[in-house]
Amino acid sequence: MVCGVTALEQIPLTQSMPRRAERLAVLGDSTAVGLGDPVPGRGWRGVGPFVAHALGIGPGGYLNAAFTGARMGCVRTEQLKQALAHRPDVALVIVGMNDTLRSDFDAASIAADLEHVVTTLTEQGTIVVPVRFHDHSRVFRLPGSLARALRARILELNGAIDGVVARHGIPCLDLDALPGAYELSSWSVDRLHPSELGHRMLARGLTDLLAETGVALAEPVSLVCSGGIKPRTIDHVGWLVFKGLPWLWRRGRDFLPYAFAIMAASAKESYIHWRDQPAPPPPAQGLSDLPITVEGCRTNSSP
């Protein structure tokens, strides 16, 4: 899917054989780093290595410039330089959720940063594939007001991404439409990053788009998990106590003012709607007030 339009409709395909990508760059935040898919003795694996393997790209042709906490501006100012030096045939851009949780969120700035990244890389001949995001409040199970605020931010973020994608006619993976995106098995213990299965699903979606644009696949991404570390119950509890709650507290302090503004606006709208409603008509005469006849005598129902 290309943000609502298939890649075949956006990108003209040649009649020649699919061309092989020899160099891949991954840009973005902690999901792009691979968090959620730990492997024994090697740290994080994740979507990048899965895509590289599917494209038949070896270690020398693979660059992962992503880092945890990155925002769209970080990709433009820090990661793009590394990608340009690498001269990739394909660049994946997985970033934006960290922007939605900050008080200085600005969709116009996000669009401008992504526009610069896409323009610069495509001028060099790179196929750039960004992602648009799902409703993460359905995964993290936030309280109602926070969920509504985050959902509104994600809509603005996706709007910024959609505009750049439409202008350049590039493929874009819609995570909201990705099969299984909201299933618990697709997410790691923190509910913030994909699990191994989630990373494999993300890689499968990205490589399917690349195949539609004419990039050759050495083999499809397998959705059978292997080589990773399966989390235990103690890992879920430990994350919640030592990482999950502190993270929610840190991000909440930055995000809560916006959530409260959403709540206030919603309450005001509800009040105005209630205030402007026409007065209800007087109630109809009830059955208990109607005269009744008993044995030929006319009387009232009240004693």
PDB file of C-alpha atoms in Angstrom:
ATOM      1  CA  MET A   1       0.000   0.000   0.000  1.00  0.00           C
ATOM      2  CA  VAL A   2       1.214   3.498  -0.811  1.00  0.00           C
ATOM      3  CA  CYS A   3      -0.748   5.600   1.653  1.00  0.00           C
ATOM      4  CA  GLY A   4      -4.035   4.584   0.118  1.00  0.00           C
ATOM      5  CA  VAL A   5      -2.688   4.073  -3.428  1.00  0.00           C
ATOM      6  CA  THR A   6      -0.858   1.019  -4.675  1.00  0.00           C
ATOM      7  CA  ALA A   7       2.792   1.336  -5.572  1.00  0.00           C
ATOM      8  CA  LEU A   8       1.994   0.236  -9.116  1.00  0.00           C
ATOM      9  CA  GLU A   9      -0.214   3.307  -9.559  1.00  0.00           C
ATOM     10  CA  GLN A  10       2.408   5.665  -8.156  1.00  0.00           C
ATOM     11  CA  ILE A  11       5.653   4.441  -9.710  1.00  0.00           C
ATOM     12  CA  PRO A  12       6.005   3.543 -13.390  1.00  0.00           C
ATOM     13  CA  LEU A  13       7.516   0.078 -13.762  1.00  0.00           C
ATOM     14  CA  THR A  14       9.899  -0.872 -16.518  1.00  0.00           C
ATOM     15  CA  GLN A  15       9.448  -4.007 -18.610  1.00  0.00           C
ATOM     16  CA  SER A  16      12.949  -5.218 -17.729  1.00  0.00           C
ATOM     17  CA  MET A  17      13.849  -7.756 -15.084  1.00  0.00           C
ATOM     18  CA  PRO A  18      13.737  -6.572 -11.456  1.00  0.00           C
ATOM     19  CA  ARG A  19      16.919  -4.737 -10.495  1.00  0.00           C
ATOM     20  CA  ARG A  20      18.958  -5.801  -7.522  1.00  0.00           C
ATOM     21  CA  ALA A  21      19.563  -3.399  -4.645  1.00  0.00           C
ATOM     22  CA  GLU A  22      23.117  -3.577  -3.381  1.00  0.00           C
ATOM     23  CA  ARG A  23      23.039  -0.964  -0.622  1.00  0.00           C
ATOM     24  CA  LEU A  24      20.429  -0.326   2.071  1.00  0.00           C
ATOM     25  CA  ALA A  25      20.180   2.473   4.648  1.00  0.00           C
ATOM     26  CA  VAL A  26      17.803   2.477   7.620  1.00  0.00           C
ATOM     27  CA  LEU A  27      16.957   5.837   9.191  1.00  0.00           C
ATOM     28  CA  GLY A  28      14.769   6.572  12.175  1.00  0.00           C
ATOM     29  CA  ASP A  29      14.125   5.937  15.856  1.00  0.00           C
ATOM     30  CA  SER A  30      14.245   2.973  18.233  1.00  0.00           C
ATOM     31  CA  THR A  31      11.968   0.838  16.064  1.00  0.00           C
ATOM     32  CA  ALA A  32      14.412   1.299  13.193  1.00  0.00           C
ATOM     33  CA  VAL A  33      17.242   0.391  15.601  1.00  0.00           C
ATOM     34  CA  GLY A  34      15.480  -2.921  16.230  1.00  0.00           C
ATOM     35  CA  LEU A  35      14.282  -2.545  19.816  1.00  0.00           C
ATOM     36  CA  GLY A  36      11.881  -5.306  20.725  1.00  0.00           C
ATOM     37  CA  ASP A  37      13.830  -8.005  18.867  1.00  0.00           C
ATOM     38  CA  PRO A  38      16.830  -8.935  21.039  1.00  0.00           C
ATOM     39  CA  VAL A  39      19.204 -11.679  19.935  1.00  0.00           C
ATOM     40  CA  PRO A  40      21.681 -13.518  22.176  1.00  0.00           C
ATOM     41  CA  GLY A  41      25.004 -11.732  22.426  1.00  0.00           C
ATOM     42  CA  ARG A  42      24.257  -9.316  19.568  1.00  0.00           C
ATOM     43  CA  GLY A  43      21.941  -6.691  20.991  1.00  0.00           C
ATOM     44  CA  TRP A  44      19.033  -5.699  18.751  1.00  0.00           C
ATOM     45  CA  ARG A  45      18.195  -7.147  15.334  1.00  0.00           C
ATOM     46  CA  GLY A  46      14.842  -5.988  13.958  1.00  0.00           C
ATOM     47  CA  VAL A  47      13.456  -4.785  10.671  1.00  0.00           C
ATOM     48  CA  GLY A  48      16.713  -3.626   9.031  1.00  0.00           C
ATOM     49  CA  PRO A  49      18.548  -6.966   8.943  1.00  0.00           C
ATOM     50  CA  PHE A  50      15.358  -8.740   7.843  1.00  0.00           C
ATOM     51  CA  VAL A  51      14.975  -6.381   4.879  1.00  0.00           C
ATOM     52  CA  ALA A  52      18.681  -6.597   4.023  1.00  0.00           C
ATOM     53  CA  HIS A  53      18.534 -10.392   4.035  1.00  0.00           C
ATOM     54  CA  ALA A  54      15.431 -10.401   1.826  1.00  0.00           C
ATOM     55  CA  LEU A  55      17.163  -8.103  -0.664  1.00  0.00           C
ATOM     56  CA  GLY A  56      20.347 -10.192  -0.618  1.00  0.00           C
ATOM     57  CA  ILE A  57      22.425  -7.334   0.811  1.00  0.00           C
ATOM     58  CA  GLY A  58      25.492  -8.303   2.831  1.00  0.00           C
ATOM     59  CA  PRO A  59      27.027  -6.504   5.841  1.00  0.00           C
ATOM     60  CA  GLY A  60      29.124  -4.224   3.620  1.00  0.00           C
ATOM     61  CA  GLY A  61      26.049  -2.839   1.904  1.00  0.00           C
ATOM     62  CA  TYR A  62      23.983  -2.310   5.063  1.00  0.00           C
ATOM     63  CA  LEU A  63      23.864   0.890   7.115  1.00  0.00           C
ATOM     64  CA  ASN A  64      21.664   1.550  10.130  1.00  0.00           C
ATOM     65  CA  ALA A  65      21.985   5.204  11.123  1.00  0.00           C
ATOM     66  CA  ALA A  66      18.955   5.147  13.449  1.00  0.00           C
ATOM     67  CA  PHE A  67      19.173   5.816  17.184  1.00  0.00           C
ATOM     68  CA  THR A  68      16.726   5.673  20.077  1.00  0.00           C
ATOM     69  CA  GLY A  69      14.729   8.806  20.797  1.00  0.00           C
ATOM     70  CA  ALA A  70      15.232  10.192  17.283  1.00  0.00           C
ATOM     71  CA  ARG A  71      12.678  12.584  15.834  1.00  0.00           C
ATOM     72  CA  MET A  72      12.090  13.597  12.232  1.00  0.00           C
ATOM     73  CA  GLY A  73      14.447  16.546  12.642  1.00  0.00           C
ATOM     74  CA  CYS A  74      17.208  14.185  13.795  1.00  0.00           C
ATOM     75  CA  VAL A  75      16.917  12.229  10.572  1.00  0.00           C
ATOM     76  CA  ARG A  76      17.395  15.432   8.591  1.00  0.00           C
ATOM     77  CA  THR A  77      20.231  16.963  10.609  1.00  0.00           C
ATOM     78  CA  GLU A  78      22.192  13.880  11.726  1.00  0.00           C
ATOM     79  CA  GLN A  79      21.266  10.653   9.975  1.00  0.00           C
ATOM     80  CA  LEU A  80      20.880  11.925   6.422  1.00  0.00           C
ATOM     81  CA  LYS A  81      24.593  12.734   6.131  1.00  0.00           C
ATOM     82  CA  GLN A  82      25.535   9.143   6.878  1.00  0.00           C
ATOM     83  CA  ALA A  83      22.979   7.855   4.391  1.00  0.00           C
ATOM     84  CA  LEU A  84      24.240  10.108   1.607  1.00  0.00           C
ATOM     85  CA  ALA A  85      27.797   8.935   2.184  1.00  0.00           C
ATOM     86  CA  HIS A  86      26.588   5.328   2.005  1.00  0.00           C
ATOM     87  CA  ARG A  87      24.827   5.986  -1.340  1.00  0.00           C
ATOM     88  CA  PRO A  88      22.017   3.457  -0.808  1.00  0.00           C
ATOM     89  CA  ASP A  89      19.786   2.035  -3.493  1.00  0.00           C
ATOM     90  CA  VAL A  90      17.008   1.840  -0.882  1.00  0.00           C
ATOM     91  CA  ALA A  91      16.426   3.920   2.254  1.00  0.00           C
ATOM     92  CA  LEU A  92      13.818   3.111   4.895  1.00  0.00           C
ATOM     93  CA  VAL A  93      12.550   5.987   7.057  1.00  0.00           C
ATOM     94  CA  ILE A  94      10.807   4.858  10.255  1.00  0.00           C
ATOM     95  CA  VAL A  95      10.338   7.854  12.516  1.00  0.00           C
ATOM     96  CA  GLY A  96       7.692  10.207  13.888  1.00  0.00           C
ATOM     97  CA  MET A  97       6.139   8.682  16.998  1.00  0.00           C
ATOM     98  CA  ASN A  98       8.591  10.461  19.299  1.00  0.00           C
ATOM     99  CA  ASP A  99       7.472  13.751  17.750  1.00  0.00           C
ATOM    100  CA  THR A 100       3.843  13.097  18.671  1.00  0.00           C
ATOM    101  CA  LEU A 101       4.702  12.903  22.379  1.00  0.00           C
ATOM    102  CA  ARG A 102       6.453  16.264  22.649  1.00  0.00           C
ATOM    103  CA  SER A 103       5.014  19.630  23.595  1.00  0.00           C
ATOM    104  CA  ASP A 104       6.707  21.320  20.606  1.00  0.00           C
ATOM    105  CA  PHE A 105       5.041  19.024  18.066  1.00  0.00           C
ATOM    106  CA  ASP A 106       4.705  20.819  14.715  1.00  0.00           C
ATOM    107  CA  ALA A 107       3.305  18.946  11.718  1.00  0.00           C
ATOM    108  CA  ALA A 108       4.536  21.595   9.265  1.00  0.00           C
ATOM    109  CA  SER A 109       8.121  21.247  10.495  1.00  0.00           C
ATOM    110  CA  ILE A 110       7.877  17.464  10.313  1.00  0.00           C
ATOM    111  CA  ALA A 111       6.673  17.704   6.714  1.00  0.00           C
ATOM    112  CA  ALA A 112       9.499  20.092   5.824  1.00  0.00           C
ATOM    113  CA  ASP A 113      12.127  17.804   7.358  1.00  0.00           C
ATOM    114  CA  LEU A 114      10.788  14.715   5.584  1.00  0.00           C
ATOM    115  CA  GLU A 115      10.521  16.679   2.324  1.00  0.00           C
ATOM    116  CA  HIS A 116      14.218  17.549   2.580  1.00  0.00           C
ATOM    117  CA  VAL A 117      15.219  13.964   3.364  1.00  0.00           C
ATOM    118  CA  VAL A 118      13.185  12.485   0.516  1.00  0.00           C
ATOM    119  CA  THR A 119      14.244  15.121  -2.020  1.00  0.00           C
ATOM    120  CA  THR A 120      17.932  14.789  -1.190  1.00  0.00           C
ATOM    121  CA  LEU A 121      17.958  10.995  -1.328  1.00  0.00           C
ATOM    122  CA  THR A 122      15.806  10.640  -4.454  1.00  0.00           C
ATOM    123  CA  GLU A 123      18.019  13.110  -6.304  1.00  0.00           C
ATOM    124  CA  GLN A 124      20.837  10.667  -5.616  1.00  0.00           C
ATOM    125  CA  GLY A 125      18.795   7.824  -7.139  1.00  0.00           C
ATOM    126  CA  THR A 126      17.639   6.233  -3.878  1.00  0.00           C
ATOM    127  CA  ILE A 127      14.206   4.643  -3.482  1.00  0.00           C
ATOM    128  CA  VAL A 128      12.898   6.095  -0.208  1.00  0.00           C
ATOM    129  CA  VAL A 129      10.205   4.237   1.733  1.00  0.00           C
ATOM    130  CA  PRO A 130       8.710   5.985   4.788  1.00  0.00           C
ATOM    131  CA  VAL A 131       5.939   4.603   6.975  1.00  0.00           C
ATOM    132  CA  ARG A 132       2.683   6.154   8.165  1.00  0.00           C
ATOM    133  CA  PHE A 133       1.519   5.204  11.618  1.00  0.00           C
ATOM    134  CA  HIS A 134      -1.167   3.185  13.364  1.00  0.00           C
ATOM    135  CA  ASP A 135      -3.233   4.273  16.366  1.00  0.00           C
ATOM    136  CA  HIS A 136      -0.743   3.438  19.081  1.00  0.00           C
ATOM    137  CA  SER A 137      -3.217   4.205  21.856  1.00  0.00           C
ATOM    138  CA  ARG A 138      -4.899   0.908  20.919  1.00  0.00           C
ATOM    139  CA  VAL A 139      -1.642  -0.911  21.636  1.00  0.00           C
ATOM    140  CA  PHE A 140      -0.458   0.874  24.785  1.00  0.00           C
ATOM    141  CA  ARG A 141      -4.013   1.128  26.210  1.00  0.00           C
ATOM    142  CA  LEU A 142      -3.831   4.746  27.338  1.00  0.00           C
ATOM    143  CA  PRO A 143      -6.587   6.417  29.384  1.00  0.00           C
ATOM    144  CA  GLY A 144      -9.355   7.969  27.296  1.00  0.00           C
ATOM    145  CA  SER A 145      -8.158  11.569  27.284  1.00  0.00           C
ATOM    146  CA  LEU A 146      -4.565  10.629  26.507  1.00  0.00           C
ATOM    147  CA  ALA A 147      -5.730   8.218  23.804  1.00  0.00           C
ATOM    148  CA  ARG A 148      -7.782  10.934  22.083  1.00  0.00           C
ATOM    149  CA  ALA A 149      -4.902  13.388  22.257  1.00  0.00           C
ATOM    150  CA  LEU A 150      -2.378  10.895  20.890  1.00  0.00           C
ATOM    151  CA  ARG A 151      -4.783   9.851  18.133  1.00  0.00           C
ATOM    152  CA  ALA A 152      -5.168  13.477  17.065  1.00  0.00           C
ATOM    153  CA  ARG A 153      -1.399  13.908  16.944  1.00  0.00           C
ATOM    154  CA  ILE A 154      -0.931  10.754  14.881  1.00  0.00           C
ATOM    155  CA  LEU A 155      -3.517  11.990  12.388  1.00  0.00           C
ATOM    156  CA  GLU A 156      -1.537  15.220  11.990  1.00  0.00           C
ATOM    157  CA  LEU A 157       1.714  13.267  11.647  1.00  0.00           C
ATOM    158  CA  ASN A 158       0.236  11.008   8.976  1.00  0.00           C
ATOM    159  CA  GLY A 159      -1.136  14.026   7.153  1.00  0.00           C
ATOM    160  CA  ALA A 160       2.364  15.500   6.977  1.00  0.00           C
ATOM    161  CA  ILE A 161       3.795  12.203   5.705  1.00  0.00           C
ATOM    162  CA  ASP A 162       0.993  11.723   3.173  1.00  0.00           C
ATOM    163  CA  GLY A 163       1.662  15.121   1.636  1.00  0.00           C
ATOM    164  CA  VAL A 164       5.336  14.344   1.007  1.00  0.00           C
ATOM    165  CA  VAL A 165       4.527  10.881  -0.330  1.00  0.00           C
ATOM    166  CA  ALA A 166       1.953  12.289  -2.759  1.00  0.00           C
ATOM    167  CA  ARG A 167       4.295  14.994  -4.046  1.00  0.00           C
ATOM    168  CA  HIS A 168       7.110  12.531  -4.755  1.00  0.00           C
ATOM    169  CA  GLY A 169       5.056   9.474  -5.729  1.00  0.00           C
ATOM    170  CA  ILE A 170       7.090   7.222  -3.462  1.00  0.00           C
ATOM    171  CA  PRO A 171       5.978   3.989  -1.775  1.00  0.00           C
ATOM    172  CA  CYS A 172       4.827   4.273   1.829  1.00  0.00           C
ATOM    173  CA  LEU A 173       3.873   1.497   4.229  1.00  0.00           C
ATOM    174  CA  ASP A 174       0.608   2.110   6.086  1.00  0.00           C
ATOM    175  CA  LEU A 175       1.068   0.448   9.486  1.00  0.00           C
ATOM    176  CA  ASP A 176      -2.594   0.897  10.354  1.00  0.00           C
ATOM    177  CA  ALA A 177      -3.504  -1.368   7.410  1.00  0.00           C
ATOM    178  CA  LEU A 178      -0.749  -3.909   8.081  1.00  0.00           C
ATOM    179  CA  PRO A 179      -2.393  -7.283   8.872  1.00  0.00           C
ATOM    180  CA  GLY A 180      -1.922  -8.159  12.535  1.00  0.00           C
ATOM    181  CA  ALA A 181      -0.755  -4.690  13.529  1.00  0.00           C
ATOM    182  CA  TYR A 182      -3.001  -4.601  16.595  1.00  0.00           C
ATOM    183  CA  GLU A 183      -2.457  -8.157  17.786  1.00  0.00           C
ATOM    184  CA  LEU A 184      -0.590  -8.550  21.075  1.00  0.00           C
ATOM    185  CA  SER A 185       1.897 -11.000  19.552  1.00  0.00           C
ATOM    186  CA  SER A 186       3.116  -8.242  17.222  1.00  0.00           C
ATOM    187  CA  TRP A 187       4.409  -6.179  20.155  1.00  0.00           C
ATOM    188  CA  SER A 188       7.251  -6.572  22.619  1.00  0.00           C
ATOM    189  CA  VAL A 189       6.888  -6.498  26.402  1.00  0.00           C
ATOM    190  CA  ASP A 190       6.946  -2.690  26.426  1.00  0.00           C
ATOM    191  CA  ARG A 191       4.012  -2.314  23.977  1.00  0.00           C
ATOM    192  CA  LEU A 192       6.053   0.467  22.352  1.00  0.00           C
ATOM    193  CA  HIS A 193       8.208  -1.517  19.941  1.00  0.00           C
ATOM    194  CA  PRO A 194       7.439  -4.455  17.651  1.00  0.00           C
ATOM    195  CA  SER A 195       8.233  -7.960  18.832  1.00  0.00           C
ATOM    196  CA  GLU A 196      10.338 -10.228  16.640  1.00  0.00           C
ATOM    197  CA  LEU A 197       7.141 -11.158  14.796  1.00  0.00           C
ATOM    198  CA  GLY A 198       6.215  -7.481  14.535  1.00  0.00           C
ATOM    199  CA  HIS A 199       9.617  -6.607  13.047  1.00  0.00           C
ATOM    200  CA  ARG A 200       9.264  -9.465  10.568  1.00  0.00           C
ATOM    201  CA  MET A 201       5.790  -8.230   9.591  1.00  0.00           C
ATOM    202  CA  LEU A 202       7.158  -4.714   9.119  1.00  0.00           C
ATOM    203  CA  ALA A 203      10.005  -6.039   6.975  1.00  0.00           C
ATOM    204  CA  ARG A 204       7.588  -8.152   4.925  1.00  0.00           C
ATOM    205  CA  GLY A 205       5.398  -5.121   4.236  1.00  0.00           C
ATOM    206  CA  LEU A 206       8.371  -2.988   3.212  1.00  0.00           C
ATOM    207  CA  THR A 207       9.889  -5.616   0.914  1.00  0.00           C
ATOM    208  CA  ASP A 208       6.511  -6.263  -0.726  1.00  0.00           C
ATOM    209  CA  LEU A 209       6.373  -2.563  -1.611  1.00  0.00           C
ATOM    210  CA  LEU A 210       9.924  -2.634  -2.927  1.00  0.00           C
ATOM    211  CA  ALA A 211       9.119  -5.643  -5.099  1.00  0.00           C
ATOM    212  CA  GLU A 212       6.202  -3.689  -6.599  1.00  0.00           C
ATOM    213  CA  THR A 213       8.580  -0.877  -7.548  1.00  0.00           C
ATOM    214  CA  GLY A 214      10.857  -3.279  -9.437  1.00  0.00           C
ATOM    215  CA  VAL A 215      13.419  -4.189  -6.780  1.00  0.00           C
ATOM    216  CA  ALA A 216      14.469  -7.843  -6.843  1.00  0.00           C
ATOM    217  CA  LEU A 217      13.991  -9.998  -3.741  1.00  0.00           C
ATOM    218  CA  ALA A 218      16.450 -12.739  -2.982  1.00  0.00           C
ATOM    219  CA  GLU A 219      13.773 -14.381  -0.825  1.00  0.00           C
ATOM    220  CA  PRO A 220      10.634 -13.264   1.015  1.00  0.00           C
ATOM    221  CA  VAL A 221      10.790 -12.301   4.674  1.00  0.00           C
ATOM    222  CA  SER A 222       9.774 -15.267   6.820  1.00  0.00           C
ATOM    223  CA  LEU A 223       7.141 -14.723   9.491  1.00  0.00           C
ATOM    224  CA  VAL A 224       8.416 -17.719  11.444  1.00  0.00           C
ATOM    225  CA  CYS A 225      10.296 -16.448  14.486  1.00  0.00           C
ATOM    226  CA  SER A 226      13.805 -17.808  15.044  1.00  0.00           C
ATOM    227  CA  GLY A 227      17.048 -16.675  16.606  1.00  0.00           C
ATOM    228  CA  GLY A 228      15.519 -14.143  18.982  1.00  0.00           C
ATOM    229  CA  ILE A 229      15.018 -14.136  22.752  1.00  0.00           C
ATOM    230  CA  LYS A 230      11.482 -14.979  23.861  1.00  0.00           C
ATOM    231  CA  PRO A 231      10.410 -12.731  26.774  1.00  0.00           C
ATOM    232  CA  ARG A 232       9.310 -14.334  30.048  1.00  0.00           C
ATOM    233  CA  THR A 233       6.598 -13.231  32.468  1.00  0.00           C
ATOM    234  CA  ILE A 234       9.242 -11.699  34.731  1.00  0.00           C
ATOM    235  CA  ASP A 235      10.413  -9.607  31.787  1.00  0.00           C
ATOM    236  CA  HIS A 236       6.901  -8.150  31.385  1.00  0.00           C
ATOM    237  CA  VAL A 237       6.673  -7.286  35.089  1.00  0.00           C
ATOM    238  CA  GLY A 238      10.220  -5.927  35.221  1.00  0.00           C
ATOM    239  CA  TRP A 239       9.652  -3.680  32.242  1.00  0.00           C
ATOM    240  CA  LEU A 240       6.424  -2.298  33.699  1.00  0.00           C
ATOM    241  CA  VAL A 241       8.009  -1.433  37.054  1.00  0.00           C
ATOM    242  CA  PHE A 242      11.445  -0.230  36.022  1.00  0.00           C
ATOM    243  CA  LYS A 243      10.905   1.159  32.531  1.00  0.00           C
ATOM    244  CA  GLY A 244       7.249   1.412  31.551  1.00  0.00           C
ATOM    245  CA  LEU A 245       5.940   3.539  34.410  1.00  0.00           C
ATOM    246  CA  PRO A 246       8.996   5.859  34.491  1.00  0.00           C
ATOM    247  CA  TRP A 247       8.727   6.316  30.710  1.00  0.00           C
ATOM    248  CA  LEU A 248       5.016   7.097  30.951  1.00  0.00           C
ATOM    249  CA  TRP A 249       5.734   9.633  33.704  1.00  0.00           C
ATOM    250  CA  ARG A 250       8.489  11.376  31.707  1.00  0.00           C
ATOM    251  CA  ARG A 251       6.517  11.530  28.485  1.00  0.00           C
ATOM    252  CA  GLY A 252       3.290  12.341  30.312  1.00  0.00           C
ATOM    253  CA  ARG A 253       4.700  15.539  31.782  1.00  0.00           C
ATOM    254  CA  ASP A 254       5.450  16.760  28.265  1.00  0.00           C
ATOM    255  CA  PHE A 255       2.255  15.463  26.685  1.00  0.00           C
ATOM    256  CA  LEU A 256      -0.362  16.084  29.402  1.00  0.00           C
ATOM    257  CA  PRO A 257      -0.854  19.820  28.715  1.00  0.00           C
ATOM    258  CA  TYR A 258      -1.899  18.947  25.168  1.00  0.00           C
ATOM    259  CA  ALA A 259      -4.173  16.153  26.441  1.00  0.00           C
ATOM    260  CA  PHE A 260      -5.825  18.553  28.897  1.00  0.00           C
ATOM    261  CA  ALA A 261      -6.372  21.029  26.058  1.00  0.00           C
ATOM    262  CA  ILE A 262      -8.096  18.278  24.053  1.00  0.00           C
ATOM    263  CA  MET A 263     -10.290  17.473  27.059  1.00  0.00           C
ATOM    264  CA  ALA A 264     -11.181  21.134  27.609  1.00  0.00           C
ATOM    265  CA  ALA A 265     -12.064  21.646  23.957  1.00  0.00           C
ATOM    266  CA  SER A 266     -14.218  18.517  23.985  1.00  0.00           C
ATOM    267  CA  ALA A 267     -16.003  19.614  27.163  1.00  0.00           C
ATOM    268  CA  LYS A 268     -16.636  23.081  25.712  1.00  0.00           C
ATOM    269  CA  GLU A 269     -18.043  21.609  22.513  1.00  0.00           C
ATOM    270  CA  SER A 270     -20.345  19.321  24.488  1.00  0.00           C
ATOM    271  CA  TYR A 271     -21.564  22.234  26.631  1.00  0.00           C
ATOM    272  CA  ILE A 272     -22.280  24.437  23.604  1.00  0.00           C
ATOM    273  CA  HIS A 273     -24.163  21.593  21.932  1.00  0.00           C
ATOM    274  CA  TRP A 274     -26.238  21.039  25.076  1.00  0.00           C
ATOM    275  CA  ARG A 275     -26.854  24.782  25.563  1.00  0.00           C
ATOM    276  CA  ASP A 276     -28.077  25.324  22.015  1.00  0.00           C
ATOM    277  CA  GLN A 277     -30.528  22.438  22.008  1.00  0.00           C
ATOM    278  CA  PRO A 278     -34.200  23.563  21.768  1.00  0.00           C
ATOM    279  CA  ALA A 279     -36.251  23.188  24.929  1.00  0.00           C
ATOM    280  CA  PRO A 280     -38.049  19.814  25.027  1.00  0.00           C
ATOM    281  CA  PRO A 281     -41.865  19.884  24.591  1.00  0.00           C
ATOM    282  CA  PRO A 282     -44.014  19.423  27.700  1.00  0.00           C
ATOM    283  CA  PRO A 283     -44.598  15.767  28.522  1.00  0.00           C
ATOM    284  CA  ALA A 284     -47.714  14.157  27.064  1.00  0.00           C
ATOM    285  CA  GLN A 285     -50.614  13.404  29.369  1.00  0.00           C
ATOM    286  CA  GLY A 286     -49.847  10.154  31.129  1.00  0.00           C
ATOM    287  CA  LEU A 287     -52.173   7.198  31.318  1.00  0.00           C
ATOM    288  CA  SER A 288     -52.540   7.706  35.058  1.00  0.00           C
ATOM    289  CA  ASP A 289     -54.037  11.139  34.409  1.00  0.00           C
ATOM    290  CA  LEU A 290     -56.707   9.986  31.957  1.00  0.00           C
ATOM    291  CA  PRO A 291     -60.299   9.427  33.101  1.00  0.00           C
ATOM    292  CA  ILE A 292     -61.415   5.801  33.138  1.00  0.00           C
ATOM    293  CA  THR A 293     -64.814   4.142  33.282  1.00  0.00           C
ATOM    294  CA  VAL A 294     -65.599   1.418  35.791  1.00  0.00           C
ATOM    295  CA  GLU A 295     -68.915  -0.408  35.567  1.00  0.00           C
ATOM    296  CA  GLY A 296     -70.473   2.436  33.620  1.00  0.00           C
ATOM    297  CA  CYS A 297     -69.320   5.136  36.043  1.00  0.00           C
ATOM    298  CA  ARG A 298     -66.896   7.843  34.851  1.00  0.00           C
ATOM    299  CA  THR A 299     -64.141   8.552  37.378  1.00  0.00           C
ATOM    300  CA  ASN A 300     -60.415   9.397  37.648  1.00  0.00           C
ATOM    301  CA  SER A 301     -57.546   6.968  38.174  1.00  0.00           C
ATOM    302  CA  SER A 302     -56.291   8.896  41.164  1.00  0.00           C
ATOM    303  CA  PRO A 303     -57.760   8.063  44.586  1.00  0.00           C
TER     304      PRO A 303
END
